[in-house]
mmCIF file of C-alpha atoms in Angstrom:
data_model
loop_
_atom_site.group_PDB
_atom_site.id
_atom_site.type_symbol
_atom_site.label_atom_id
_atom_site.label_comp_id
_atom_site.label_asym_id
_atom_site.label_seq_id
_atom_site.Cartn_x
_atom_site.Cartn_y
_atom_site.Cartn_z
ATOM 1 C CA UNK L 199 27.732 -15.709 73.778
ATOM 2 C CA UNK L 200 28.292 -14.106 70.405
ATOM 3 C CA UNK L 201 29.750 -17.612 69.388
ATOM 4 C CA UNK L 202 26.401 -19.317 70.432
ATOM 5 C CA UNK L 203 24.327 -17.252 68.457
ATOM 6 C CA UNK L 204 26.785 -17.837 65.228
ATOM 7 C CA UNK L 205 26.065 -21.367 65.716
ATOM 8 C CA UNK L 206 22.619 -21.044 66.495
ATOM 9 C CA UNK L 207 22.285 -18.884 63.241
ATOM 10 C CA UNK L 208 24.404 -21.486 61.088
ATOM 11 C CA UNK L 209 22.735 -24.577 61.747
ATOM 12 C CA UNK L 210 19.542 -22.886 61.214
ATOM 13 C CA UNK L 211 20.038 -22.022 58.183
ATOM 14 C CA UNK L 212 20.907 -25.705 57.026
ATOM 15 C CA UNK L 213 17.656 -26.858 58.680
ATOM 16 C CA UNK L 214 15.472 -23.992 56.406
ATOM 17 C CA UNK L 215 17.619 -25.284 53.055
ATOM 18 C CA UNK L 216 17.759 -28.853 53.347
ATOM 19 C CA UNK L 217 21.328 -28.986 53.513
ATOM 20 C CA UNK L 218 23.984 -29.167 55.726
ATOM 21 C CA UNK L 219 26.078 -27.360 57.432
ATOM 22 C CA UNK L 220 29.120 -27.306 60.174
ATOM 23 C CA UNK L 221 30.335 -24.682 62.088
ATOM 24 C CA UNK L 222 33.574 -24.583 62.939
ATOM 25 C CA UNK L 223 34.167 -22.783 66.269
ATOM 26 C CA UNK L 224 37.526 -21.529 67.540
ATOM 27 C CA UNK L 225 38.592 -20.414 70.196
ATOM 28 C CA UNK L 226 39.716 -16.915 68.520
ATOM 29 C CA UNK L 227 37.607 -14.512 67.137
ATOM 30 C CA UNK L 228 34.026 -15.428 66.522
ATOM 31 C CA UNK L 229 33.907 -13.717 63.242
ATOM 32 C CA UNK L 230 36.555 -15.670 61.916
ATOM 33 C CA UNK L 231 34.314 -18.816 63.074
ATOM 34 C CA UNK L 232 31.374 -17.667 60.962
ATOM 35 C CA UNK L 233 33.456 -17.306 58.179
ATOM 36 C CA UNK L 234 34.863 -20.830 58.113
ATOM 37 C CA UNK L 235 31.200 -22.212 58.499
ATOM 38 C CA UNK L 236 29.935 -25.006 56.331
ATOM 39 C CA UNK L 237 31.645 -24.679 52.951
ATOM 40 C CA UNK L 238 30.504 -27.237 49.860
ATOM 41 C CA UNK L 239 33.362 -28.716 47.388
ATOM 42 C CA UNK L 240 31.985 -29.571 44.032
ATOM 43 C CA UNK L 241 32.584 -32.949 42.380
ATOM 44 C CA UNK L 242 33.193 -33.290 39.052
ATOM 45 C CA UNK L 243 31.752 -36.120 38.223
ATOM 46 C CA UNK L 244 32.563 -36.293 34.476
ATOM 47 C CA UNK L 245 35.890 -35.712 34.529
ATOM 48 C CA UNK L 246 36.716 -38.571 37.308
ATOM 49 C CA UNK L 247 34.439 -41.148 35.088
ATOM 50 C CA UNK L 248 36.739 -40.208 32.089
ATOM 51 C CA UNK L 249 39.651 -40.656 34.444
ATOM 52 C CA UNK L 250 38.544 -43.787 35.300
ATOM 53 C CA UNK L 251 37.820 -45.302 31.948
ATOM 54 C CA UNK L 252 41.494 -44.263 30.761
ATOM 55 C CA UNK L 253 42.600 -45.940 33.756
ATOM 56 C CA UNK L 254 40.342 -48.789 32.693
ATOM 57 C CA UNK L 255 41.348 -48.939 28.659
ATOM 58 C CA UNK L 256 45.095 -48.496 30.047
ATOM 59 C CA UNK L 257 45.091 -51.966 31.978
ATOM 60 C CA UNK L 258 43.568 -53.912 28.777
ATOM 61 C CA UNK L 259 45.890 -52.488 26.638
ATOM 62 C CA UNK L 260 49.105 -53.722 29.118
ATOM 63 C CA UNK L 261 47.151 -56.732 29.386
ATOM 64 C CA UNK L 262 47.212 -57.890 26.036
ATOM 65 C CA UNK L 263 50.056 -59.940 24.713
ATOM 66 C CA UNK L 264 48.617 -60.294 21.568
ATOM 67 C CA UNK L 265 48.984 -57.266 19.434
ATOM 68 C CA UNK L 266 45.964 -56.415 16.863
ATOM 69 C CA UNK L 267 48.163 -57.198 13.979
ATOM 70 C CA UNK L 268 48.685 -60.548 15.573
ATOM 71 C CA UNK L 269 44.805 -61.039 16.828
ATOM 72 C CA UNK L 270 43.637 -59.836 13.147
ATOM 73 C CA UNK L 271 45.852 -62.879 11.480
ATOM 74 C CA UNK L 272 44.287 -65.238 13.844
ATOM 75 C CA UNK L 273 40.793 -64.443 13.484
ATOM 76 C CA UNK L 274 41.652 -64.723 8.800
ATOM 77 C CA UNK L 275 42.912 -68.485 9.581
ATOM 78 C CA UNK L 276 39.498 -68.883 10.984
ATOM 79 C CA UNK L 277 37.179 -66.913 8.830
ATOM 80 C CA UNK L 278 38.767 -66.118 5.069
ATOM 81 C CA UNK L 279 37.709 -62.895 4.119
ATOM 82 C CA UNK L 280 38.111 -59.184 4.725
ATOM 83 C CA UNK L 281 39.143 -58.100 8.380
ATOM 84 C CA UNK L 282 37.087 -54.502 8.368
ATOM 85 C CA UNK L 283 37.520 -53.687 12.659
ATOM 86 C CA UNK L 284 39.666 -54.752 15.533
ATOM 87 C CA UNK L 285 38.967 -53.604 18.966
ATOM 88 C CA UNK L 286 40.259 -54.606 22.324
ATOM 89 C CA UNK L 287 37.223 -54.158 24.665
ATOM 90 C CA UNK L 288 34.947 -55.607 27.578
ATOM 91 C CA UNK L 289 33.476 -58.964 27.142
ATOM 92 C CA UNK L 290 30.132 -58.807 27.789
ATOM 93 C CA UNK L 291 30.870 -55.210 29.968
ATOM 94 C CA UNK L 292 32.549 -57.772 32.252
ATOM 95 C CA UNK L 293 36.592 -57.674 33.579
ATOM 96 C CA UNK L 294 38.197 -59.882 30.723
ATOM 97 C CA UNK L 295 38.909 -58.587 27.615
ATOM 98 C CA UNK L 296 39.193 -59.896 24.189
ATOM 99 C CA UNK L 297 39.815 -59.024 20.664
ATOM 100 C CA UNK L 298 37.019 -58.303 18.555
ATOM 101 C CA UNK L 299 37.089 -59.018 15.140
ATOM 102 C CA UNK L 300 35.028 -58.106 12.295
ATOM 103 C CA UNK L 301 35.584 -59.764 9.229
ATOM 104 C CA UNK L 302 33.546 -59.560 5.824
ATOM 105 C CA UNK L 303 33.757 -62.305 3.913
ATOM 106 C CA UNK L 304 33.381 -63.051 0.109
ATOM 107 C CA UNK L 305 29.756 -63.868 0.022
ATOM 108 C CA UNK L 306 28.984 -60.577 2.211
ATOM 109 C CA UNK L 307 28.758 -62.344 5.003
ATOM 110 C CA UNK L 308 29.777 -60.432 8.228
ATOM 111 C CA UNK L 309 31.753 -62.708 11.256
ATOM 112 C CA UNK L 310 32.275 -61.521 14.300
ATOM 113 C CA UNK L 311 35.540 -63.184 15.575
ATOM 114 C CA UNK L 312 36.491 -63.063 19.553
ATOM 115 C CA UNK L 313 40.178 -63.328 20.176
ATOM 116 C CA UNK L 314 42.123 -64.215 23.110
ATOM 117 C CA UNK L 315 44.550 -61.433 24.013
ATOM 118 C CA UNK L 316 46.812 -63.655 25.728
ATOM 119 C CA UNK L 317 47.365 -66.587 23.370
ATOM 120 C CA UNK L 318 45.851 -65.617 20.415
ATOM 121 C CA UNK L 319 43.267 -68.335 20.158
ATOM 122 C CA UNK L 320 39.767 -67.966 18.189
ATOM 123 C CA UNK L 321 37.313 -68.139 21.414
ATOM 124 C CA UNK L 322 34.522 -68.236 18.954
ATOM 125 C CA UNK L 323 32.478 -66.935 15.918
ATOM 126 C CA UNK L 324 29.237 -65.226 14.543
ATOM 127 C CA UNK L 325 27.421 -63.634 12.393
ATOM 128 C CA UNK L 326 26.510 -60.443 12.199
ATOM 129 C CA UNK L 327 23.821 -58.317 10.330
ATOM 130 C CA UNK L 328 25.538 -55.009 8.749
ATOM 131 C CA UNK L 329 24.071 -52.413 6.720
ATOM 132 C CA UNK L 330 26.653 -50.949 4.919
ATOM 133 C CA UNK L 331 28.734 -53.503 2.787
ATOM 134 C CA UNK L 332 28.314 -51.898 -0.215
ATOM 135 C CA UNK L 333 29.874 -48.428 1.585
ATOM 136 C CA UNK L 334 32.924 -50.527 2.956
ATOM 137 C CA UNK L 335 33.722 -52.713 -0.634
ATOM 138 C CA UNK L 336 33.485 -49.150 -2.475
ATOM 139 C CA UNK L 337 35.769 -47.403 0.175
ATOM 140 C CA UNK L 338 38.182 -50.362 -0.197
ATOM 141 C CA UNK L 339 37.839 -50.400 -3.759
ATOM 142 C CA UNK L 340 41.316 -49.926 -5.142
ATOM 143 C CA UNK L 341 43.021 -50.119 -1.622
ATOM 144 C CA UNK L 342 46.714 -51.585 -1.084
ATOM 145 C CA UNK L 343 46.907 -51.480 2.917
ATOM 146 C CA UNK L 344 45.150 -54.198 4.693
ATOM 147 C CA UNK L 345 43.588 -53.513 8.784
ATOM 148 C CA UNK L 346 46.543 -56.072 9.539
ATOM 149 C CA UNK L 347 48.877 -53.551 7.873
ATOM 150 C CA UNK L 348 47.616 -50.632 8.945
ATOM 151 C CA UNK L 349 47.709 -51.986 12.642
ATOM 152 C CA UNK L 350 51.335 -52.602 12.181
ATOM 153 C CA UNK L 351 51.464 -48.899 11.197
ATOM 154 C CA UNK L 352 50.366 -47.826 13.877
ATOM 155 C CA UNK L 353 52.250 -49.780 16.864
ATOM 156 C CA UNK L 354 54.906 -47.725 15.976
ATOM 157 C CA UNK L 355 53.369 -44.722 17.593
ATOM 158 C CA UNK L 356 51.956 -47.164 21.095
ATOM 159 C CA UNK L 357 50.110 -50.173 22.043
ATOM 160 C CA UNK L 358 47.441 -50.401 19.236
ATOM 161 C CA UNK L 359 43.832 -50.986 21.011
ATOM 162 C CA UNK L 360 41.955 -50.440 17.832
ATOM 163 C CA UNK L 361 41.862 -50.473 14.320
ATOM 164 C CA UNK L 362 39.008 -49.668 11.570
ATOM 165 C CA UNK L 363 38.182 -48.385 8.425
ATOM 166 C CA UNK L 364 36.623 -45.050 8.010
ATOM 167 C CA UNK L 365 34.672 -45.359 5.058
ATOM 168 C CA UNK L 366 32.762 -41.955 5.429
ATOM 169 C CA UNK L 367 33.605 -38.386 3.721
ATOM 170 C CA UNK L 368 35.561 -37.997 1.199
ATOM 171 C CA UNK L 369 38.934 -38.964 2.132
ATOM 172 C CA UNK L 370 38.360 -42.621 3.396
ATOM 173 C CA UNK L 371 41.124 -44.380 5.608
ATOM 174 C CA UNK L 372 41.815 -46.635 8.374
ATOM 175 C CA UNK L 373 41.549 -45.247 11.999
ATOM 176 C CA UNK L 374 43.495 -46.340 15.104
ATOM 177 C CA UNK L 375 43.642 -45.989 18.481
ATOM 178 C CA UNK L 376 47.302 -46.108 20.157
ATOM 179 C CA UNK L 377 47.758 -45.741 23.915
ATOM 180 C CA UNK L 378 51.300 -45.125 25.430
ATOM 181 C CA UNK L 379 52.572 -46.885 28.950
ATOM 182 C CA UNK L 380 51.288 -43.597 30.550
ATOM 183 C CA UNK L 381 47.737 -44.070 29.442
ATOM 184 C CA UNK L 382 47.565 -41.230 26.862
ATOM 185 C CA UNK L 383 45.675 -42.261 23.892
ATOM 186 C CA UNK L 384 45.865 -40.993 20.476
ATOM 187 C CA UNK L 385 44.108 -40.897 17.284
ATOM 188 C CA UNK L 386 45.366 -41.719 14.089
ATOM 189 C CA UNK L 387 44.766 -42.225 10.439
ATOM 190 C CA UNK L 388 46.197 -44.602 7.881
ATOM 191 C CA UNK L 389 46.144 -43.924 4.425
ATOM 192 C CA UNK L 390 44.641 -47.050 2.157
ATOM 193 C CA UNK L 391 47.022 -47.098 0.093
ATOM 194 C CA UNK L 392 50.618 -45.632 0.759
ATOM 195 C CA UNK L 393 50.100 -47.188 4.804
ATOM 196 C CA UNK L 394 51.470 -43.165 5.823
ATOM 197 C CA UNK L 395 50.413 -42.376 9.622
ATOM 198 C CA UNK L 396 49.031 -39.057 10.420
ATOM 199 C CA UNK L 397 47.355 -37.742 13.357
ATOM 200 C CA UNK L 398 43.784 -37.671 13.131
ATOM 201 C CA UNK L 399 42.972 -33.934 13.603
ATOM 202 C CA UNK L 400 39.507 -33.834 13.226
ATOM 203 C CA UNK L 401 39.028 -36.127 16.324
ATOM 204 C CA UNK L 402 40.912 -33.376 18.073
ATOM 205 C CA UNK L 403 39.070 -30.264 16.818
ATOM 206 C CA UNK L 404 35.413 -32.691 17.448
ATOM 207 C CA UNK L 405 37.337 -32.242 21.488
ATOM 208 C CA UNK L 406 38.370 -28.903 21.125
ATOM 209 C CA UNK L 407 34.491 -27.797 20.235
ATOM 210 C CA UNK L 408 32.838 -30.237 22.533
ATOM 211 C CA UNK L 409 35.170 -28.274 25.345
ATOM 212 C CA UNK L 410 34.528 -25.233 23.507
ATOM 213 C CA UNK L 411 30.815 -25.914 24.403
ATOM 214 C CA UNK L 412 30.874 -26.864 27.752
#
């Protein structure tokens, strides 16, 4: 009888919230029952997207035979010029990837050059409208260490998935991205003009607060 009622009493209680509930009746004591009704597990949401898009940016990275050294020398035989970015990423948000490319040229032109990660063909070319081509010349004003150079740089500490030049503060640099086989990735900066490979702590500290603040 006592059981009943506990039942009676749980479900009711779903009905009045909007929620639901389930009792879980044994056939030992019934207070032991009413303590094992209906219990809610959270889902955190956030942290299984971010699982999932390390998963994701994993894959292209062991998908790519071409390395982003190798995709930014393909994309210069194209378009002469400065390469200025290299990123491995979605087509078109879709499943295949390619390499994009962006290249400034002499007459301040920007190209945006798609690269096949497999073979390392140009799958095509345009332009693009930037705002800031006076901020990149100055930053590489002076500079020895090409994207192509500072992408070789970097392979030595995992699969490179991006490269790109940081041409804001005072210390300007390149930037890449390394991931390792287990899908760790890694920050890192290249200095323009000794090519020396540091880990980019300020990307960690901008986690460390963001953490901090959650």
């Amino acid at each position: 009888m006592k059981r009943n009622i506990v039942i009676a009493a749980v479900t009711a209680a779903a009905l009045i919230g909007g929620g639901t509930a389930t009792a879980l009746a044994t056939t030992g004591d019934d207070e032991r029952s009413a303590r094992q009704a209906a219990t809610t597990q959270p889902v955190n949401d956030d942290a299984q997207d971010d699982r999932d898009d390390r998963d994701d940016d994993a894959a292209r990275a062991a998908s790519a035979d071409v390395t982003a050294s190798e995709a930014i020398a393909s994309a210069l035989k194209h378009t002469s010029g400065t390469v200025v970015s290299a990123e491995l990423d979605d087509e078109d948000d879709g499943d295949k990837v390619i390499w994009n490319v962006d290249v400034l040229s002499g007459d301040n032109t920007w190209h945006s050059v798609s690269v096949d990660p497999s073979s390392g063909k140009v799958l095509g070319s345009q332009t693009d409208d930037e705002d800031d081509t006076a901020q990149v010349r100055a930053a590489l004003k002076g500079s020895s260490v090409t994207a192509e150079q500072a992408a070789k740089a970097a392979a030595g500490k995992g699969v490179v998935t991006s490269v790109g030049l940081d041409e804001d503060g005072k210390n300007k640099s390149w930037e890449a991205e390394t991931r390792k086989s287990g899908g760790a990735e890694q920050d890192w900066k290249i200095d323009l003009k000794s090519g020396k490979v540091t880990a980019d702590r300020s990307d960690a500290q901008d986690d460390d607060d963001s953490d901090d603040q959650d």
